[in-house]
PDB file of C-alpha atoms in Angstrom:
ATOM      1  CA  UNK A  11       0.564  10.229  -1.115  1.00  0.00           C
ATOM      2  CA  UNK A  12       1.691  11.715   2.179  1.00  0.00           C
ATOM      3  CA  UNK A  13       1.048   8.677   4.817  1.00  0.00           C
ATOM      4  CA  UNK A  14       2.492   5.352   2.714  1.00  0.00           C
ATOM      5  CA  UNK A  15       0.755   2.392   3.454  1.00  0.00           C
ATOM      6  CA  UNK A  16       3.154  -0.469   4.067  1.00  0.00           C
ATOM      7  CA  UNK A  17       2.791  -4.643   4.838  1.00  0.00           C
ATOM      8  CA  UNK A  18       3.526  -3.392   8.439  1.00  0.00           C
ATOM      9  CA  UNK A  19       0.360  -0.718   8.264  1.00  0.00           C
ATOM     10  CA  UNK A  20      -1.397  -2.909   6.593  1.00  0.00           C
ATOM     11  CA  UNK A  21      -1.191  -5.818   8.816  1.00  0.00           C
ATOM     12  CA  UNK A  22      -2.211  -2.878  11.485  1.00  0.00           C
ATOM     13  CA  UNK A  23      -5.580  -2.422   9.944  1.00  0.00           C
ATOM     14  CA  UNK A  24      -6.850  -5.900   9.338  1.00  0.00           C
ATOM     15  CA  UNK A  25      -5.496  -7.414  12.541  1.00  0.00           C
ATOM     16  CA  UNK A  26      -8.844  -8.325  13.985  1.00  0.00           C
ATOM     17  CA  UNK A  27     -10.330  -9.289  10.275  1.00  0.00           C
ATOM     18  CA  UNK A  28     -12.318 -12.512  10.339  1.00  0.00           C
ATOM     19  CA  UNK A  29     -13.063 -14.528   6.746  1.00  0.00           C
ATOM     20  CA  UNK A  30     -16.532 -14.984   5.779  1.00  0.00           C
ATOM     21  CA  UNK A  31     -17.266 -17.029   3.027  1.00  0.00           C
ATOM     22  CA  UNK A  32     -20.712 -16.058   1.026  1.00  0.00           C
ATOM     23  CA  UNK A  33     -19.594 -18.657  -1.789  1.00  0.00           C
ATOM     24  CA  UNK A  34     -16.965 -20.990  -2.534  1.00  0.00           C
ATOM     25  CA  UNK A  35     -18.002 -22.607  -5.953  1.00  0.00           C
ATOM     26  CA  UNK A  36     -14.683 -23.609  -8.262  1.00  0.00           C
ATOM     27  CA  UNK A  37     -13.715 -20.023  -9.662  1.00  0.00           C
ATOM     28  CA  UNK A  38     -17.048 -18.297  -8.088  1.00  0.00           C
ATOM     29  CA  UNK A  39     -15.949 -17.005  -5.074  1.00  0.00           C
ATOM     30  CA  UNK A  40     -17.628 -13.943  -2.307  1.00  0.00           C
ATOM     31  CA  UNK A  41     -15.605 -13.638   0.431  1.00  0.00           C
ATOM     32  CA  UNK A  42     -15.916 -10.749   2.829  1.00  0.00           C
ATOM     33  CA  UNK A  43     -13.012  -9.969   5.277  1.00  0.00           C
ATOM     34  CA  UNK A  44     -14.055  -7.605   8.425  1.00  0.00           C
ATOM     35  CA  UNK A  45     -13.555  -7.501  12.347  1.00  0.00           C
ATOM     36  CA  UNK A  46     -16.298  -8.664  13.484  1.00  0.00           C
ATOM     37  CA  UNK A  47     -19.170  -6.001  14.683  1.00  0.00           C
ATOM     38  CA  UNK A  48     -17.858  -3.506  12.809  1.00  0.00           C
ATOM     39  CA  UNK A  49     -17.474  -2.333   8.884  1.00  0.00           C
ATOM     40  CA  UNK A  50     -13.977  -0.616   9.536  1.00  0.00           C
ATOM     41  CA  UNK A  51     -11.461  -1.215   6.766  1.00  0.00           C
ATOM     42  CA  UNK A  52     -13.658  -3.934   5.746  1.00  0.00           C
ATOM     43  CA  UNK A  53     -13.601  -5.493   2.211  1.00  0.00           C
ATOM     44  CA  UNK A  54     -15.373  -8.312  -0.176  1.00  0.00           C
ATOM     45  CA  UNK A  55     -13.467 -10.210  -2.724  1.00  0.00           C
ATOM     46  CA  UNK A  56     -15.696 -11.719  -5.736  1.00  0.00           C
ATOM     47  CA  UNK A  57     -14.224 -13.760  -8.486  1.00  0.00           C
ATOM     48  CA  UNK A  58     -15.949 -15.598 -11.843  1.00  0.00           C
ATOM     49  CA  UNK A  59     -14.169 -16.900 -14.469  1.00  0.00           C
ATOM     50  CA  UNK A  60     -11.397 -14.527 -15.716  1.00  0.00           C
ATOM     51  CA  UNK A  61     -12.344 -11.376 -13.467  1.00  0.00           C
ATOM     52  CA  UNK A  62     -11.634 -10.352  -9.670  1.00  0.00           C
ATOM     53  CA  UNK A  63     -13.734  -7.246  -8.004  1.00  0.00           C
ATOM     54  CA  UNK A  64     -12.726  -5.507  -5.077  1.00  0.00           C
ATOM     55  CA  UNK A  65     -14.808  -3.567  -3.106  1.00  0.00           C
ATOM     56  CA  UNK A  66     -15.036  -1.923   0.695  1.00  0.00           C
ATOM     57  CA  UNK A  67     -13.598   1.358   2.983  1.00  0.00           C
ATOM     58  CA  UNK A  68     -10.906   1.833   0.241  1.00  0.00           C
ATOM     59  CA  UNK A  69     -12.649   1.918  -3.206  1.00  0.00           C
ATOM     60  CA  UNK A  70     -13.732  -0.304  -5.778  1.00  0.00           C
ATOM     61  CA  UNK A  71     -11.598  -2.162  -8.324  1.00  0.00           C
ATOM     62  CA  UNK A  72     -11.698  -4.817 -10.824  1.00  0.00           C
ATOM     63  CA  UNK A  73      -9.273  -6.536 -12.569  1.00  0.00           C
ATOM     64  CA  UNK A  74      -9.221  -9.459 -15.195  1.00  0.00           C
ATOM     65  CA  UNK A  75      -6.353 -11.357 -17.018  1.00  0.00           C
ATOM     66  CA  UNK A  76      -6.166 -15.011 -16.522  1.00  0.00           C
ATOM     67  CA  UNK A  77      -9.196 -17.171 -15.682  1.00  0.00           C
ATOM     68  CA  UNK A  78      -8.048 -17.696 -11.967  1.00  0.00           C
ATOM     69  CA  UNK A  79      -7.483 -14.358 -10.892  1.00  0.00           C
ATOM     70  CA  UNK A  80      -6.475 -15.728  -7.164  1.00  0.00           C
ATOM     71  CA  UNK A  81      -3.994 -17.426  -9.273  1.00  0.00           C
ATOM     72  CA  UNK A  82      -2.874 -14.162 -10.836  1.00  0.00           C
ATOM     73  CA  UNK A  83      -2.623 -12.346  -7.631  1.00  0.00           C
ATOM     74  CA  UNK A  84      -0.932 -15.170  -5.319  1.00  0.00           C
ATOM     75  CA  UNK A  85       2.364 -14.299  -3.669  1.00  0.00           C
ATOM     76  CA  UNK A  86       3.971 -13.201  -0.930  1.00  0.00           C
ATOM     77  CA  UNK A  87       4.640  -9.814  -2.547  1.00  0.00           C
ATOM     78  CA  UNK A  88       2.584  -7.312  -4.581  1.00  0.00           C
ATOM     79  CA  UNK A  89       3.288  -5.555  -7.965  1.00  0.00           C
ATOM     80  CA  UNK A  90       0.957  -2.661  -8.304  1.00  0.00           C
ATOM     81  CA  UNK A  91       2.886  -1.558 -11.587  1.00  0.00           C
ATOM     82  CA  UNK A  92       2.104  -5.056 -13.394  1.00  0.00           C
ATOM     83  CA  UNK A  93      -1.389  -5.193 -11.666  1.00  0.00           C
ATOM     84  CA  UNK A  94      -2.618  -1.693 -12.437  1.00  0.00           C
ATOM     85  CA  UNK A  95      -2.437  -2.728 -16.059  1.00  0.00           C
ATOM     86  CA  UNK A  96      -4.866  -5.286 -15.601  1.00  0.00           C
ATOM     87  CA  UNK A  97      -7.727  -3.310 -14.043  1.00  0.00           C
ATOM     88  CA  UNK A  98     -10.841  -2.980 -16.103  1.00  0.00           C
ATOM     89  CA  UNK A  99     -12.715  -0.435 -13.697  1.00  0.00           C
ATOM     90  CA  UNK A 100     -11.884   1.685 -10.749  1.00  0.00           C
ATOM     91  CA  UNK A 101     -15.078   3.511  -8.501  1.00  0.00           C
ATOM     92  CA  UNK A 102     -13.577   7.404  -8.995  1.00  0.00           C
ATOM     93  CA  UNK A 103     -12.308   7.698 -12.747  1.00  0.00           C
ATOM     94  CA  UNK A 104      -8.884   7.363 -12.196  1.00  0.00           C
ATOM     95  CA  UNK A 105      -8.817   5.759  -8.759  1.00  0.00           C
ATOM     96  CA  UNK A 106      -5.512   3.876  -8.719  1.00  0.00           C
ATOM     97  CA  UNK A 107      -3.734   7.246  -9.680  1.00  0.00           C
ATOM     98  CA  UNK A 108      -3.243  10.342  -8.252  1.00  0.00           C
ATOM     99  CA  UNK A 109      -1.077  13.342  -9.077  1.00  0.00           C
ATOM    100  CA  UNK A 110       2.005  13.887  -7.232  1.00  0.00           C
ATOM    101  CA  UNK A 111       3.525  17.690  -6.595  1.00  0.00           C
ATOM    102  CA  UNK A 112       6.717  16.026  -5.342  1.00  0.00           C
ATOM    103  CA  UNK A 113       7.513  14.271  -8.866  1.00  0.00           C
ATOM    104  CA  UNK A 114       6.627  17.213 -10.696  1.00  0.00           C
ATOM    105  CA  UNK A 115       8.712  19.360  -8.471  1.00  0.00           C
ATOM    106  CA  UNK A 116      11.626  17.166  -9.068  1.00  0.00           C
ATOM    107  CA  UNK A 117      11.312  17.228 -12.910  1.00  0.00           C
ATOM    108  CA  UNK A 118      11.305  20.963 -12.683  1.00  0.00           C
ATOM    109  CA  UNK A 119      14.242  20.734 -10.276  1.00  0.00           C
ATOM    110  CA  UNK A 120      15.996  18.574 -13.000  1.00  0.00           C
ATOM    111  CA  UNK A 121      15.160  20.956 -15.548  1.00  0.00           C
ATOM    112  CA  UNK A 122      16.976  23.890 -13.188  1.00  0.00           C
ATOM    113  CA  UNK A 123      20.274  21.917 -13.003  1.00  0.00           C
ATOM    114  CA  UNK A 124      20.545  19.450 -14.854  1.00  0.00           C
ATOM    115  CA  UNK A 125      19.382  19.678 -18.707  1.00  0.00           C
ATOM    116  CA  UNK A 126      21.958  22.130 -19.868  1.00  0.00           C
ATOM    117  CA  UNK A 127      23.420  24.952 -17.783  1.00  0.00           C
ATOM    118  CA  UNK A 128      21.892  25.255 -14.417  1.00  0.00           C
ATOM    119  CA  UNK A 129      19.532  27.791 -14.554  1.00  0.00           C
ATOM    120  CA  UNK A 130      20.203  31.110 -13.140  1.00  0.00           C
ATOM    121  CA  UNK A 131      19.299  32.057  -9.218  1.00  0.00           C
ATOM    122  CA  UNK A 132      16.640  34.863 -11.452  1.00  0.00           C
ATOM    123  CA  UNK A 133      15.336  32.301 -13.296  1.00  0.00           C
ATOM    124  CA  UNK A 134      14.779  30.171  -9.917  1.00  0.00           C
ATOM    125  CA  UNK A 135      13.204  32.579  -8.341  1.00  0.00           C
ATOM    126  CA  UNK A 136      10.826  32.934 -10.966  1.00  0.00           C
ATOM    127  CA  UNK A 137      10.176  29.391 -11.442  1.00  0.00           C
ATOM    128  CA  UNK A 138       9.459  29.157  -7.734  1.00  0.00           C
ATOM    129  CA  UNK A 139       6.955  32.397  -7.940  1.00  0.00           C
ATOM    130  CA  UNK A 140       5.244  31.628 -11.039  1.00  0.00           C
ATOM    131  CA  UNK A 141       5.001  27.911 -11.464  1.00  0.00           C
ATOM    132  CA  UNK A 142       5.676  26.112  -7.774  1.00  0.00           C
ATOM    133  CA  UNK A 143       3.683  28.488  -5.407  1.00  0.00           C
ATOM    134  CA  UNK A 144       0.600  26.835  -7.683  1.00  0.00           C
ATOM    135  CA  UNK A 145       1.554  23.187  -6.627  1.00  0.00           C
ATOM    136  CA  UNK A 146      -1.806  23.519  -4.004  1.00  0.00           C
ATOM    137  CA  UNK A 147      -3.305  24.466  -6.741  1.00  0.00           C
ATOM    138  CA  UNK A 148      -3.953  21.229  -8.602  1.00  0.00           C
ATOM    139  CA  UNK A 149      -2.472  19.375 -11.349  1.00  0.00           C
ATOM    140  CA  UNK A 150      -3.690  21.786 -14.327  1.00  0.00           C
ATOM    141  CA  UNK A 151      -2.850  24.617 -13.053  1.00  0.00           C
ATOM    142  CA  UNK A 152       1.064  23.771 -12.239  1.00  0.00           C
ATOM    143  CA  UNK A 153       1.184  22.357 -16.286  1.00  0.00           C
ATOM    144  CA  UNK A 154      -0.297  25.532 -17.850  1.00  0.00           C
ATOM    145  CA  UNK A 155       1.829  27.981 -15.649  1.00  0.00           C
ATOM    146  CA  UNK A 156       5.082  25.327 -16.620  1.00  0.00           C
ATOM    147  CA  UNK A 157       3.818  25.019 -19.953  1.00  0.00           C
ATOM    148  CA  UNK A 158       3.667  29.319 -20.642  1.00  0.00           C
ATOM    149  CA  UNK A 159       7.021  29.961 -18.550  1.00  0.00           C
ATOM    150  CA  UNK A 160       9.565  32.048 -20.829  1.00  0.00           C
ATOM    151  CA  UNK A 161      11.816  33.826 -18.407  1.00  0.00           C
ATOM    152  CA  UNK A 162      15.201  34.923 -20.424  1.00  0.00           C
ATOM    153  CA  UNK A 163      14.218  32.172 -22.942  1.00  0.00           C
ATOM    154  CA  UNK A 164      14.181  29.598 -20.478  1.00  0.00           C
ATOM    155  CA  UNK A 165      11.552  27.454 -20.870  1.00  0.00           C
ATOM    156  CA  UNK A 166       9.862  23.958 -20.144  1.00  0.00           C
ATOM    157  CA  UNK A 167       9.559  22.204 -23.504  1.00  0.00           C
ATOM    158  CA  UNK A 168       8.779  18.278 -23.416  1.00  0.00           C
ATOM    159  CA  UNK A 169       7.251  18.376 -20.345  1.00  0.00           C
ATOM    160  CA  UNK A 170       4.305  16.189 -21.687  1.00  0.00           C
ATOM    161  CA  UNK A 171       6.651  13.358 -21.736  1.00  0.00           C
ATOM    162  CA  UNK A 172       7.417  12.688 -17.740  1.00  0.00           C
ATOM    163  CA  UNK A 173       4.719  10.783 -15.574  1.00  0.00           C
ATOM    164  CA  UNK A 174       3.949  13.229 -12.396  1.00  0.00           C
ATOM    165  CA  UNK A 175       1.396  10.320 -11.235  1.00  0.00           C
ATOM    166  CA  UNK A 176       1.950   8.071  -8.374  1.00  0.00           C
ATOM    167  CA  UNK A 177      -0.410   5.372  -6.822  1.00  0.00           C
ATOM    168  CA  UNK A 178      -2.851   6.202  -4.289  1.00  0.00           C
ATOM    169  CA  UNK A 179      -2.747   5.283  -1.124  1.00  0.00           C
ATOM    170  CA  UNK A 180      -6.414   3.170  -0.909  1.00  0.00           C
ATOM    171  CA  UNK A 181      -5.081   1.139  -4.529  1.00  0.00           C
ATOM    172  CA  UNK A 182      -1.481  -0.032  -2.489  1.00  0.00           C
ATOM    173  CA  UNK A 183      -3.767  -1.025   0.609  1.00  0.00           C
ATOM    174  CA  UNK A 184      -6.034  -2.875  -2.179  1.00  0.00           C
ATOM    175  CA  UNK A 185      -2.642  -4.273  -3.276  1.00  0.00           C
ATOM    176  CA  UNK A 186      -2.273  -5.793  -0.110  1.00  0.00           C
ATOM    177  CA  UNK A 187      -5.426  -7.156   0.826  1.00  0.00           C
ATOM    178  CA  UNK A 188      -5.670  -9.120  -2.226  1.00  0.00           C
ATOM    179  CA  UNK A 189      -2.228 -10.799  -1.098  1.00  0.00           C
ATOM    180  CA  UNK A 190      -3.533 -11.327   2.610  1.00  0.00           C
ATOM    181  CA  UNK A 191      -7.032 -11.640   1.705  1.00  0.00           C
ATOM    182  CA  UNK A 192      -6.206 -14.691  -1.007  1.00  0.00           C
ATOM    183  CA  UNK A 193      -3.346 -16.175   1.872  1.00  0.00           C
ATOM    184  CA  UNK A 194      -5.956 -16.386   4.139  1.00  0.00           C
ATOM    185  CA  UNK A 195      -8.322 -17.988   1.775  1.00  0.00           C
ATOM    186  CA  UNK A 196      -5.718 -21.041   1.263  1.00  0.00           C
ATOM    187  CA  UNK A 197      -5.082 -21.614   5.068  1.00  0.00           C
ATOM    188  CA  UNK A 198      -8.569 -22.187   5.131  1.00  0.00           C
ATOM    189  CA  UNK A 199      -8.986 -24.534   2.902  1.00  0.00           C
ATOM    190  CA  UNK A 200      -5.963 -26.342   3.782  1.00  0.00           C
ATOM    191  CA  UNK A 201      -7.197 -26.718   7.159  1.00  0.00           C
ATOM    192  CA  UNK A 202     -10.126 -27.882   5.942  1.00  0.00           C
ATOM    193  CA  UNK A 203      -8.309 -30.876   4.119  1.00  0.00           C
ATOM    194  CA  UNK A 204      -6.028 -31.516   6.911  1.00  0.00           C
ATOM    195  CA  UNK A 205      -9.611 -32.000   8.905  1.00  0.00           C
ATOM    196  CA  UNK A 206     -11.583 -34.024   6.670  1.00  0.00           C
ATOM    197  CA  UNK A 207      -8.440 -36.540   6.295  1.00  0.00           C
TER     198      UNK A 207
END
């Protein structure tokens, strides 16, 4: 992910976001959150008993675990780790996940020094010639060239077993929306209580 999406960033984006309430019935809820005139990181959040969907400028995603999901995802902080886990459906296969060339250059930079001897500078040069000058070239292509690398009988067994995925940026900014988007729902309606008193 090269530009990291934080609370701060976040905040950036929806600043001007107004609440729009389609439906407001018990756990059937469409909300849509946009600055007004325009469709600009805008986004609708629709809940039914036991499921949440997500959907707007940054993907489509739908959870489900408990039958409140704007109970699930209340907080002041979000846990894509936990919440990932919970998502039935994303709009682009594997949308909450991308891989990352940084972890899986540090796992082969762990393999160089620090399982075992550290690895020769020959060896590191061929490492950085035959497996990392592929990193642009895609996921698959860094794993086979790792996978067939024998240089001196140095290779990269039990690679399968480290995670070289990392969120995306669009499912943290979904992260955070939810938080905001279900914050802003509750000021709302305790507003409206405080005016119907």
């Amino acid at each position: 992910m090269d530009d990291k999406v934080t609370r701060e960033t976040f905040s950036k984006d929806v600043a001007e976001h107004e609440m729009k309430t389609i439906r407001d019935d018990g756990l059937y809820r469409h909300l849509v959150f946009a600055k007004p005139g325009s469709y600009c990181m805008h986004f609708e959040v629709v809940t039914f008993p036991g499921y949440l969907c997500y959907v707007g400028d940054m993907g489509s995603f739908v959870f489900s675990r408990i039958e409140d999901m704007f109970e699930f995802f209340r907080g002041k902080s979000i846990n894509p780790d936990y919440w990932s886990e919970k998502l039935l459906a994303t709009d682009r296969g594997d949308g909450h996940t991308e891989w990352s060339a940084d972890k899986f250059r540090s796992v082969i930079e762990y393999y160089l020094t620090e399982r075992g001897e550290p690895a020769s500078q020959d060896i590191r040069e061929a490492v950085e010639e035959e497996i990392l000058s592929l990193l642009d070239d895609g996921e698959h292509e860094a794993y086979r060239a790792a996978h067939e690398f024998n240089h001196d009988g140095f290779t990269f067994d039990d690679l399968w077993d480290h995670n070289f995925r990392e969120f995306t940026y669009r499912f943290i900014w979904c992260c955070y929306a939810l938080i905001w988007a279900i914050g802003q729902y509750d000021e709302a309606k305790e507003r409206t209580c405080l005016t119907t008193k």
